[in-house]
Amino acid sequence: MLRVSLLGEQVIADDTTGTVLTRSPRSVALVAHLVVHAGLAQPRRLLAGLFWPDSTDAQALTNLRRELHQLRRVVGDLPSLAVTGQDLCWRDTPSSRVDVREFDVAYRAALAAEDPGEAVAHAQAALAAYRGELLPGLADEWVLAARAELDRQCVELCDLICRSPAGDPAAALAAARRRIRLRPLEETGYRTLMGLQADAGDRAGAVSTYHRCASVLERELGVVPAEPTRAALRRLLARPGPEVRRAAAPGLVGRAAELARLGQRWHAAAAGRAGVVLVRGDAGVGKTRLVTELAGLAGAEGAVVATGRCFGSAGRLPLAPVADWLRTPAVQRAAASLEPEWRAEIDRLLPAARPAAGGHPTIDAWQRLRFFEGLARALTAGGRPVLLVLDNVQWCDEETLAFLAFGLGLLPDAPLLVAGTLRDGDLDPGVAAWTAQLRDDGKLSELPLRPFDAGGTALLGEAVAGRPLSASDRTLLHAATGGFPLYVVEALRTNASPPSGRLDGVLRARLEQPGPAAREVAGLAAAAGRDFTLELLTEASDLDADSVVEAVDELWRRRIVREVGGGYDFTHDLLREAAYQQVSPPRRWLLHRRLAQGLELLHAEDTDAVAAQLAEQYARGGRPDRAVEHYRRAAAVAARTFAHAEAIRLLKEALELVRARPASGNRDRAELEVLEALAGPLNAHRGYSSPELQHVLERSLALAEAGGSKESALTALLELWSSRFVQGRTAEAHQAAERALTLLVPGTSAAQSGSAHFIVAGSALSLGHDPAEALRHFELGAERTRGASSWPIGTRPDVHGPAWAAHAHWLLGHDDEAVASSTAAIALARRIEQPYSLAIALAYAGITHQMRRDRKALWAAVSELHALCDRYGFAYYREWALVLGGWARGGAAGLAAAQEGVANLKAEGAFARMPYWLALVADLADPAAARATLDAALAAGEARDDRWWLPEVLRLRAAHDADPVPRLRAAAELARVQGSVALRRRAEADLAVRLPS
């Protein structure tokens, strides 16, 4: 059975096995054209001209024959596809399932059915088949015509379900919402949904639907809802008297030059110069209004426009603006055409997906850039110019900034513009660094926005007041407001005459205009710290549901709040701040607690999406115990999308609350739990050598030992070894490893047991202990962790162990075994498809081949390692590639690369193997520099107990002595003591040259 999917995606697959046969856009589009015209023969010449309009007739026919040949080669003979020398035709057969045909059959059955229940059943079957628009991303004329007809039929089915007396109320509500998505500018759909919501007792939802309708019509068409829609609202609110009109919104005034500049930057981006434009200025200067106008212009030109906002509250979600962009219907439709592996990356971010936890943040970190690539592909999948609006960049999370920088680097020629607003003032260091980097890369345009002059202030004032202003009023208005648009608008909405006080006083007066219930609801909404829903306010408020609905409607009509994405938000952040300031501190405490309880009730089945909000609300509501619980949960959610910086921030908030508790065993246990959760994100974000990670692990170990938790102590020791070892504290690392070994008991997990043996092997080898003993532990580590699902030390001992064991084999003089062990590690890393593990295997293979002096094999390993590190951002192993590659290349360029790698390692605080790295640099340097570098290597080895390569350093240093024999003898003796056969042979060979006897 063949399955042809044309609605929402483009694929031809084997319906029995699920195997994708083809996603070729041309092949699928050809089948789609025939399916749309099922039963009607399509002449070959017509099809050739349609699909290859720029080719000659003969060439177009040749192209069609080639496409048919390719299609048959992939999917075999299609009984549904009738092919003659003159034409092609699609006929429905039992051997094929086509979603467009299934939709059409169900659509016709629904219209033909006489029984209402049967009609609804057929309509629902048709809507189930309609999983998205026809061939998303294609804009050929025949596609647009067919897509419009299918869209019309879908709307007709939605209306049928909504008006049917036999329908399921839940299905009718779903159909009404779907109709609005299909026809967002038709008021009929909104009225239908309002009526269904009212019938279901959801008065709040019906009022929200009206607000959404009015907002869409105002934004897109500049009109208010028609009388039937307004009458429906009056009935809902039981308002018998005259209609209370919403305050008028002035159009854009006095910003023609600035809008023209934005338009120029937009058209440059739409032509293939991706970038960022930031509208900068003080709060209330009109940044958001200007960017909103640009969004309207871009949308009118056919661009995909998606909007996201950042909030200053601590309860933010990492990548929340990106999630908002991805929820935009046009983006969703285009993303449906992506390959499944890229759609899986998108699913990591959207709430429906709950991916399982990986083995360790460090191992899984490589997936971050692939995840970012999936998001970037989704946002640009439609082939149309894309405008991404990002409001309040000054509060943007680190992950969103990192994603944008990555996306612009990945797709520099995409028709993409990010238009952001940035409030001037003290910027977060991350935002400042991001803007500086974009500026240096030539990807950032900045538009400073200043307050109006007297003339501009007067124009805006008259637009708001709806009447001319006298000369004295104009002068007073500009003097009082300083030309800030927000001040002008809010002042004249508060009072018909120009203001005499400061902006904060004007905003307070504005918030005094509504009735008592609306003022109370405004305070509750402000405590939420971000956008909110009527359902949340109803759950958290003392008022009854009807009073909350009427209060929000009043705030909306007065333009204190606005409808946003199915919820509400204040029209300006300064209004939110003013509303919050008007709530007394004791009252705030109560509001935060009620909001937290409301969020838990509304999201009882899945609190992940609001975990950060819950944490903040409970923290500000005097429930630190609950806040800590949700901070930890929010950090785990952040880590799932590789937002390790955000996870660190959340866990530090939890840590601060825990440490504020009175000293007790329970407090220590809670602190240990938070610290254990913090170690992984710190490692992934800042690296093994981070002093902060070291402090966290040492504190974890102290708490675990004080509390008698051997399992936690073992976990801390395993991770502490990694930190100490990379820092170059080899002896201390080995102490941690030996202590870990003593904690192994029969119930210890295989992952922990194997990791303990692995770390003992690694530090023992580096200390210059017997390589044979190290090999035994490497083998135990690999054996016990083979097939494990988690790895406490951040690497897989079944890969890392054999890769490192190759060095022990070589030191023992077993060259073939060294190569075999290294090769096996690389093979396993490739088989499990983990780039981080492959980077480790290649890096250690590089050292193996360098010790063997096999430059060809070394260069092959290092070249692949370099590409891997560049692709996935493996900074630590990138430095290895620089040093090893520099040694393999030789000459001045090789020396510069090796020196750069060593300098980077030192800057990162990664001093492990420093004597080895310095010896490679010395091998490339002139004699004087080499001698100094080797002396530094000897000193580093002694100071950090990094002794495994010291025999070779001594041998190399001897070449610069007047009498090399003493140092060569010392090298041979040290190699003998350490059991290093290969290095002893090298030293003895040099001695043989000096002392032939």
JSON list of C-alpha atoms in Angstrom, two decimals, residues 635-774:
[
{"chain": "A", "resi": 635, "resn": "ALA", "atom": "CA", "xyz": [16.31, 23.76, 35.22]},
{"chain": "A", "resi": 636, "resn": "ALA", "atom": "CA", "xyz": [15.73, 20.20, 33.99]},
{"chain": "A", "resi": 637, "resn": "VAL", "atom": "CA", "xyz": [13.33, 21.53, 31.34]},
{"chain": "A", "resi": 638, "resn": "ALA", "atom": "CA", "xyz": [15.93, 24.10, 30.25]},
{"chain": "A", "resi": 639, "resn": "ALA", "atom": "CA", "xyz": [18.65, 21.44, 30.00]},
{"chain": "A", "resi": 640, "resn": "ARG", "atom": "CA", "xyz": [16.47, 19.42, 27.62]},
{"chain": "A", "resi": 641, "resn": "THR", "atom": "CA", "xyz": [16.89, 22.19, 25.06]},
{"chain": "A", "resi": 642, "resn": "PHE", "atom": "CA", "xyz": [20.60, 22.55, 25.94]},
{"chain": "A", "resi": 643, "resn": "ALA", "atom": "CA", "xyz": [19.89, 25.88, 27.67]},
{"chain": "A", "resi": 644, "resn": "HIS", "atom": "CA", "xyz": [22.59, 25.21, 30.26]},
{"chain": "A", "resi": 645, "resn": "ALA", "atom": "CA", "xyz": [23.14, 28.88, 31.10]},
{"chain": "A", "resi": 646, "resn": "GLU", "atom": "CA", "xyz": [19.47, 29.21, 32.03]},
{"chain": "A", "resi": 647, "resn": "ALA", "atom": "CA", "xyz": [19.61, 25.96, 34.01]},
{"chain": "A", "resi": 648, "resn": "ILE", "atom": "CA", "xyz": [22.56, 27.35, 35.97]},
{"chain": "A", "resi": 649, "resn": "ARG", "atom": "CA", "xyz": [20.66, 30.57, 36.72]},
{"chain": "A", "resi": 650, "resn": "LEU", "atom": "CA", "xyz": [17.59, 28.69, 37.92]},
{"chain": "A", "resi": 651, "resn": "LEU", "atom": "CA", "xyz": [19.58, 26.33, 40.14]},
{"chain": "A", "resi": 652, "resn": "LYS", "atom": "CA", "xyz": [21.46, 29.23, 41.66]},
{"chain": "A", "resi": 653, "resn": "GLU", "atom": "CA", "xyz": [18.12, 30.80, 42.57]},
{"chain": "A", "resi": 654, "resn": "ALA", "atom": "CA", "xyz": [17.17, 27.53, 44.25]},
{"chain": "A", "resi": 655, "resn": "LEU", "atom": "CA", "xyz": [20.54, 27.35, 46.01]},
{"chain": "A", "resi": 656, "resn": "GLU", "atom": "CA", "xyz": [20.10, 30.82, 47.44]},
{"chain": "A", "resi": 657, "resn": "LEU", "atom": "CA", "xyz": [16.70, 29.88, 48.89]},
{"chain": "A", "resi": 658, "resn": "VAL", "atom": "CA", "xyz": [18.03, 26.63, 50.36]},
{"chain": "A", "resi": 659, "resn": "ARG", "atom": "CA", "xyz": [21.00, 28.29, 52.00]},
{"chain": "A", "resi": 660, "resn": "ALA", "atom": "CA", "xyz": [18.71, 30.86, 53.59]},
{"chain": "A", "resi": 661, "resn": "ARG", "atom": "CA", "xyz": [17.09, 28.11, 55.69]},
{"chain": "A", "resi": 662, "resn": "PRO", "atom": "CA", "xyz": [18.23, 27.43, 59.26]},
{"chain": "A", "resi": 663, "resn": "ALA", "atom": "CA", "xyz": [21.07, 24.91, 59.51]},
{"chain": "A", "resi": 664, "resn": "SER", "atom": "CA", "xyz": [19.81, 21.33, 59.66]},
{"chain": "A", "resi": 665, "resn": "GLY", "atom": "CA", "xyz": [20.27, 17.92, 58.10]},
{"chain": "A", "resi": 666, "resn": "ASN", "atom": "CA", "xyz": [17.29, 18.55, 55.84]},
{"chain": "A", "resi": 667, "resn": "ARG", "atom": "CA", "xyz": [18.81, 21.78, 54.61]},
{"chain": "A", "resi": 668, "resn": "ASP", "atom": "CA", "xyz": [22.10, 20.03, 53.83]},
{"chain": "A", "resi": 669, "resn": "ARG", "atom": "CA", "xyz": [20.29, 17.28, 51.93]},
{"chain": "A", "resi": 670, "resn": "ALA", "atom": "CA", "xyz": [18.35, 19.86, 49.93]},
{"chain": "A", "resi": 671, "resn": "GLU", "atom": "CA", "xyz": [21.56, 21.76, 49.16]},
{"chain": "A", "resi": 672, "resn": "LEU", "atom": "CA", "xyz": [23.25, 18.56, 48.01]},
{"chain": "A", "resi": 673, "resn": "GLU", "atom": "CA", "xyz": [20.36, 17.78, 45.65]},
{"chain": "A", "resi": 674, "resn": "VAL", "atom": "CA", "xyz": [20.61, 21.23, 44.05]},
{"chain": "A", "resi": 675, "resn": "LEU", "atom": "CA", "xyz": [24.40, 21.04, 43.78]},
{"chain": "A", "resi": 676, "resn": "GLU", "atom": "CA", "xyz": [24.22, 17.62, 42.14]},
{"chain": "A", "resi": 677, "resn": "ALA", "atom": "CA", "xyz": [21.79, 19.04, 39.58]},
{"chain": "A", "resi": 678, "resn": "LEU", "atom": "CA", "xyz": [24.05, 22.07, 39.04]},
{"chain": "A", "resi": 679, "resn": "ALA", "atom": "CA", "xyz": [27.23, 20.13, 38.24]},
{"chain": "A", "resi": 680, "resn": "GLY", "atom": "CA", "xyz": [26.10, 18.86, 34.82]},
{"chain": "A", "resi": 681, "resn": "PRO", "atom": "CA", "xyz": [25.02, 22.23, 33.33]},
{"chain": "A", "resi": 682, "resn": "LEU", "atom": "CA", "xyz": [28.16, 23.90, 34.75]},
{"chain": "A", "resi": 683, "resn": "ASN", "atom": "CA", "xyz": [30.33, 21.26, 33.13]},
{"chain": "A", "resi": 684, "resn": "ALA", "atom": "CA", "xyz": [28.58, 21.56, 29.77]},
{"chain": "A", "resi": 685, "resn": "HIS", "atom": "CA", "xyz": [28.54, 25.37, 29.79]},
{"chain": "A", "resi": 686, "resn": "ARG", "atom": "CA", "xyz": [31.90, 26.28, 31.35]},
{"chain": "A", "resi": 687, "resn": "GLY", "atom": "CA", "xyz": [34.01, 23.19, 30.98]},
{"chain": "A", "resi": 688, "resn": "TYR", "atom": "CA", "xyz": [35.79, 20.75, 33.26]},
{"chain": "A", "resi": 689, "resn": "SER", "atom": "CA", "xyz": [38.38, 23.32, 34.30]},
{"chain": "A", "resi": 690, "resn": "SER", "atom": "CA", "xyz": [35.83, 25.79, 35.69]},
{"chain": "A", "resi": 691, "resn": "PRO", "atom": "CA", "xyz": [36.74, 26.87, 39.25]},
{"chain": "A", "resi": 692, "resn": "GLU", "atom": "CA", "xyz": [33.04, 27.24, 39.96]},
{"chain": "A", "resi": 693, "resn": "LEU", "atom": "CA", "xyz": [32.44, 23.62, 38.97]},
{"chain": "A", "resi": 694, "resn": "GLN", "atom": "CA", "xyz": [35.31, 22.57, 41.21]},
{"chain": "A", "resi": 695, "resn": "HIS", "atom": "CA", "xyz": [33.80, 24.45, 44.16]},
{"chain": "A", "resi": 696, "resn": "VAL", "atom": "CA", "xyz": [30.36, 22.91, 43.55]},
{"chain": "A", "resi": 697, "resn": "LEU", "atom": "CA", "xyz": [31.79, 19.39, 43.44]},
{"chain": "A", "resi": 698, "resn": "GLU", "atom": "CA", "xyz": [33.95, 19.84, 46.54]},
{"chain": "A", "resi": 699, "resn": "ARG", "atom": "CA", "xyz": [30.98, 21.20, 48.45]},
{"chain": "A", "resi": 700, "resn": "SER", "atom": "CA", "xyz": [28.83, 18.29, 47.19]},
{"chain": "A", "resi": 701, "resn": "LEU", "atom": "CA", "xyz": [31.44, 15.81, 48.40]},
{"chain": "A", "resi": 702, "resn": "ALA", "atom": "CA", "xyz": [31.63, 17.43, 51.84]},
{"chain": "A", "resi": 703, "resn": "LEU", "atom": "CA", "xyz": [27.83, 17.37, 52.21]},
{"chain": "A", "resi": 704, "resn": "ALA", "atom": "CA", "xyz": [27.58, 13.77, 50.98]},
{"chain": "A", "resi": 705, "resn": "GLU", "atom": "CA", "xyz": [30.24, 12.55, 53.40]},
{"chain": "A", "resi": 706, "resn": "ALA", "atom": "CA", "xyz": [28.74, 14.51, 56.30]},
{"chain": "A", "resi": 707, "resn": "GLY", "atom": "CA", "xyz": [25.33, 13.04, 55.53]},
{"chain": "A", "resi": 708, "resn": "GLY", "atom": "CA", "xyz": [26.62, 9.50, 55.10]},
{"chain": "A", "resi": 709, "resn": "SER", "atom": "CA", "xyz": [25.48, 9.21, 51.48]},
{"chain": "A", "resi": 710, "resn": "LYS", "atom": "CA", "xyz": [28.01, 6.93, 49.81]},
{"chain": "A", "resi": 711, "resn": "GLU", "atom": "CA", "xyz": [26.24, 7.03, 46.45]},
{"chain": "A", "resi": 712, "resn": "SER", "atom": "CA", "xyz": [26.31, 10.83, 46.35]},
{"chain": "A", "resi": 713, "resn": "ALA", "atom": "CA", "xyz": [29.91, 10.83, 47.55]},
{"chain": "A", "resi": 714, "resn": "LEU", "atom": "CA", "xyz": [30.84, 8.45, 44.73]},
{"chain": "A", "resi": 715, "resn": "THR", "atom": "CA", "xyz": [29.07, 10.65, 42.16]},
{"chain": "A", "resi": 716, "resn": "ALA", "atom": "CA", "xyz": [30.87, 13.74, 43.47]},
{"chain": "A", "resi": 717, "resn": "LEU", "atom": "CA", "xyz": [34.25, 12.00, 43.40]},
{"chain": "A", "resi": 718, "resn": "LEU", "atom": "CA", "xyz": [33.77, 10.80, 39.83]},
{"chain": "A", "resi": 719, "resn": "GLU", "atom": "CA", "xyz": [32.95, 14.30, 38.61]},
{"chain": "A", "resi": 720, "resn": "LEU", "atom": "CA", "xyz": [35.56, 15.95, 40.86]},
{"chain": "A", "resi": 721, "resn": "TRP", "atom": "CA", "xyz": [38.21, 13.76, 39.24]},
{"chain": "A", "resi": 722, "resn": "SER", "atom": "CA", "xyz": [37.36, 15.22, 35.84]},
{"chain": "A", "resi": 723, "resn": "SER", "atom": "CA", "xyz": [37.61, 18.77, 37.16]},
{"chain": "A", "resi": 724, "resn": "ARG", "atom": "CA", "xyz": [40.92, 18.22, 38.96]},
{"chain": "A", "resi": 725, "resn": "PHE", "atom": "CA", "xyz": [42.47, 16.24, 36.14]},
{"chain": "A", "resi": 726, "resn": "VAL", "atom": "CA", "xyz": [41.73, 18.77, 33.41]},
{"chain": "A", "resi": 727, "resn": "GLN", "atom": "CA", "xyz": [42.99, 21.56, 35.67]},
{"chain": "A", "resi": 728, "resn": "GLY", "atom": "CA", "xyz": [46.28, 19.71, 35.86]},
{"chain": "A", "resi": 729, "resn": "ARG", "atom": "CA", "xyz": [45.94, 18.69, 39.51]},
{"chain": "A", "resi": 730, "resn": "THR", "atom": "CA", "xyz": [46.92, 15.12, 38.69]},
{"chain": "A", "resi": 731, "resn": "ALA", "atom": "CA", "xyz": [47.82, 13.81, 42.15]},
{"chain": "A", "resi": 732, "resn": "GLU", "atom": "CA", "xyz": [44.65, 15.27, 43.70]},
{"chain": "A", "resi": 733, "resn": "ALA", "atom": "CA", "xyz": [42.61, 13.77, 40.85]},
{"chain": "A", "resi": 734, "resn": "HIS", "atom": "CA", "xyz": [44.14, 10.36, 41.55]},
{"chain": "A", "resi": 735, "resn": "GLN", "atom": "CA", "xyz": [43.31, 10.68, 45.24]},
{"chain": "A", "resi": 736, "resn": "ALA", "atom": "CA", "xyz": [39.67, 11.25, 44.27]},
{"chain": "A", "resi": 737, "resn": "ALA", "atom": "CA", "xyz": [39.82, 8.24, 41.93]},
{"chain": "A", "resi": 738, "resn": "GLU", "atom": "CA", "xyz": [41.23, 5.92, 44.61]},
{"chain": "A", "resi": 739, "resn": "ARG", "atom": "CA", "xyz": [38.62, 7.11, 47.12]},
{"chain": "A", "resi": 740, "resn": "ALA", "atom": "CA", "xyz": [35.92, 6.42, 44.53]},
{"chain": "A", "resi": 741, "resn": "LEU", "atom": "CA", "xyz": [37.24, 2.89, 44.11]},
{"chain": "A", "resi": 742, "resn": "THR", "atom": "CA", "xyz": [36.88, 2.26, 47.85]},
{"chain": "A", "resi": 743, "resn": "LEU", "atom": "CA", "xyz": [33.19, 3.21, 47.70]},
{"chain": "A", "resi": 744, "resn": "LEU", "atom": "CA", "xyz": [32.26, 0.51, 45.19]},
{"chain": "A", "resi": 745, "resn": "VAL", "atom": "CA", "xyz": [29.92, -2.06, 46.71]},
{"chain": "A", "resi": 746, "resn": "PRO", "atom": "CA", "xyz": [27.91, -4.93, 45.19]},
{"chain": "A", "resi": 747, "resn": "GLY", "atom": "CA", "xyz": [24.91, -2.65, 44.58]},
{"chain": "A", "resi": 748, "resn": "THR", "atom": "CA", "xyz": [26.87, 0.05, 42.76]},
{"chain": "A", "resi": 749, "resn": "SER", "atom": "CA", "xyz": [25.64, 0.68, 39.22]},
{"chain": "A", "resi": 750, "resn": "ALA", "atom": "CA", "xyz": [27.72, -0.58, 36.33]},
{"chain": "A", "resi": 751, "resn": "ALA", "atom": "CA", "xyz": [28.07, 2.98, 35.04]},
{"chain": "A", "resi": 752, "resn": "GLN", "atom": "CA", "xyz": [29.53, 4.23, 38.32]},
{"chain": "A", "resi": 753, "resn": "SER", "atom": "CA", "xyz": [31.70, 1.16, 38.86]},
{"chain": "A", "resi": 754, "resn": "GLY", "atom": "CA", "xyz": [33.11, 1.29, 35.32]},
{"chain": "A", "resi": 755, "resn": "SER", "atom": "CA", "xyz": [33.68, 5.03, 35.56]},
{"chain": "A", "resi": 756, "resn": "ALA", "atom": "CA", "xyz": [35.62, 4.58, 38.80]},
{"chain": "A", "resi": 757, "resn": "HIS", "atom": "CA", "xyz": [37.99, 2.11, 37.17]},
{"chain": "A", "resi": 758, "resn": "PHE", "atom": "CA", "xyz": [38.37, 4.40, 34.17]},
{"chain": "A", "resi": 759, "resn": "ILE", "atom": "CA", "xyz": [39.41, 7.43, 36.23]},
{"chain": "A", "resi": 760, "resn": "VAL", "atom": "CA", "xyz": [41.88, 5.37, 38.27]},
{"chain": "A", "resi": 761, "resn": "ALA", "atom": "CA", "xyz": [43.47, 4.24, 35.01]},
{"chain": "A", "resi": 762, "resn": "GLY", "atom": "CA", "xyz": [43.67, 7.74, 33.54]},
{"chain": "A", "resi": 763, "resn": "SER", "atom": "CA", "xyz": [45.28, 9.52, 36.46]},
{"chain": "A", "resi": 764, "resn": "ALA", "atom": "CA", "xyz": [47.57, 6.56, 37.24]},
{"chain": "A", "resi": 765, "resn": "LEU", "atom": "CA", "xyz": [48.92, 6.61, 33.70]},
{"chain": "A", "resi": 766, "resn": "SER", "atom": "CA", "xyz": [49.45, 10.37, 33.85]},
{"chain": "A", "resi": 767, "resn": "LEU", "atom": "CA", "xyz": [51.29, 10.08, 37.16]},
{"chain": "A", "resi": 768, "resn": "GLY", "atom": "CA", "xyz": [53.75, 7.74, 35.48]},
{"chain": "A", "resi": 769, "resn": "HIS", "atom": "CA", "xyz": [52.51, 4.56, 37.17]},
{"chain": "A", "resi": 770, "resn": "ASP", "atom": "CA", "xyz": [52.76, 1.14, 35.55]},
{"chain": "A", "resi": 771, "resn": "PRO", "atom": "CA", "xyz": [50.95, 1.27, 32.15]},
{"chain": "A", "resi": 772, "resn": "ALA", "atom": "CA", "xyz": [50.04, -2.40, 32.47]},
{"chain": "A", "resi": 773, "resn": "GLU", "atom": "CA", "xyz": [48.07, -1.69, 35.66]},
{"chain": "A", "resi": 774, "resn": "ALA", "atom": "CA", "xyz": [46.38, 1.26, 33.96]}
]
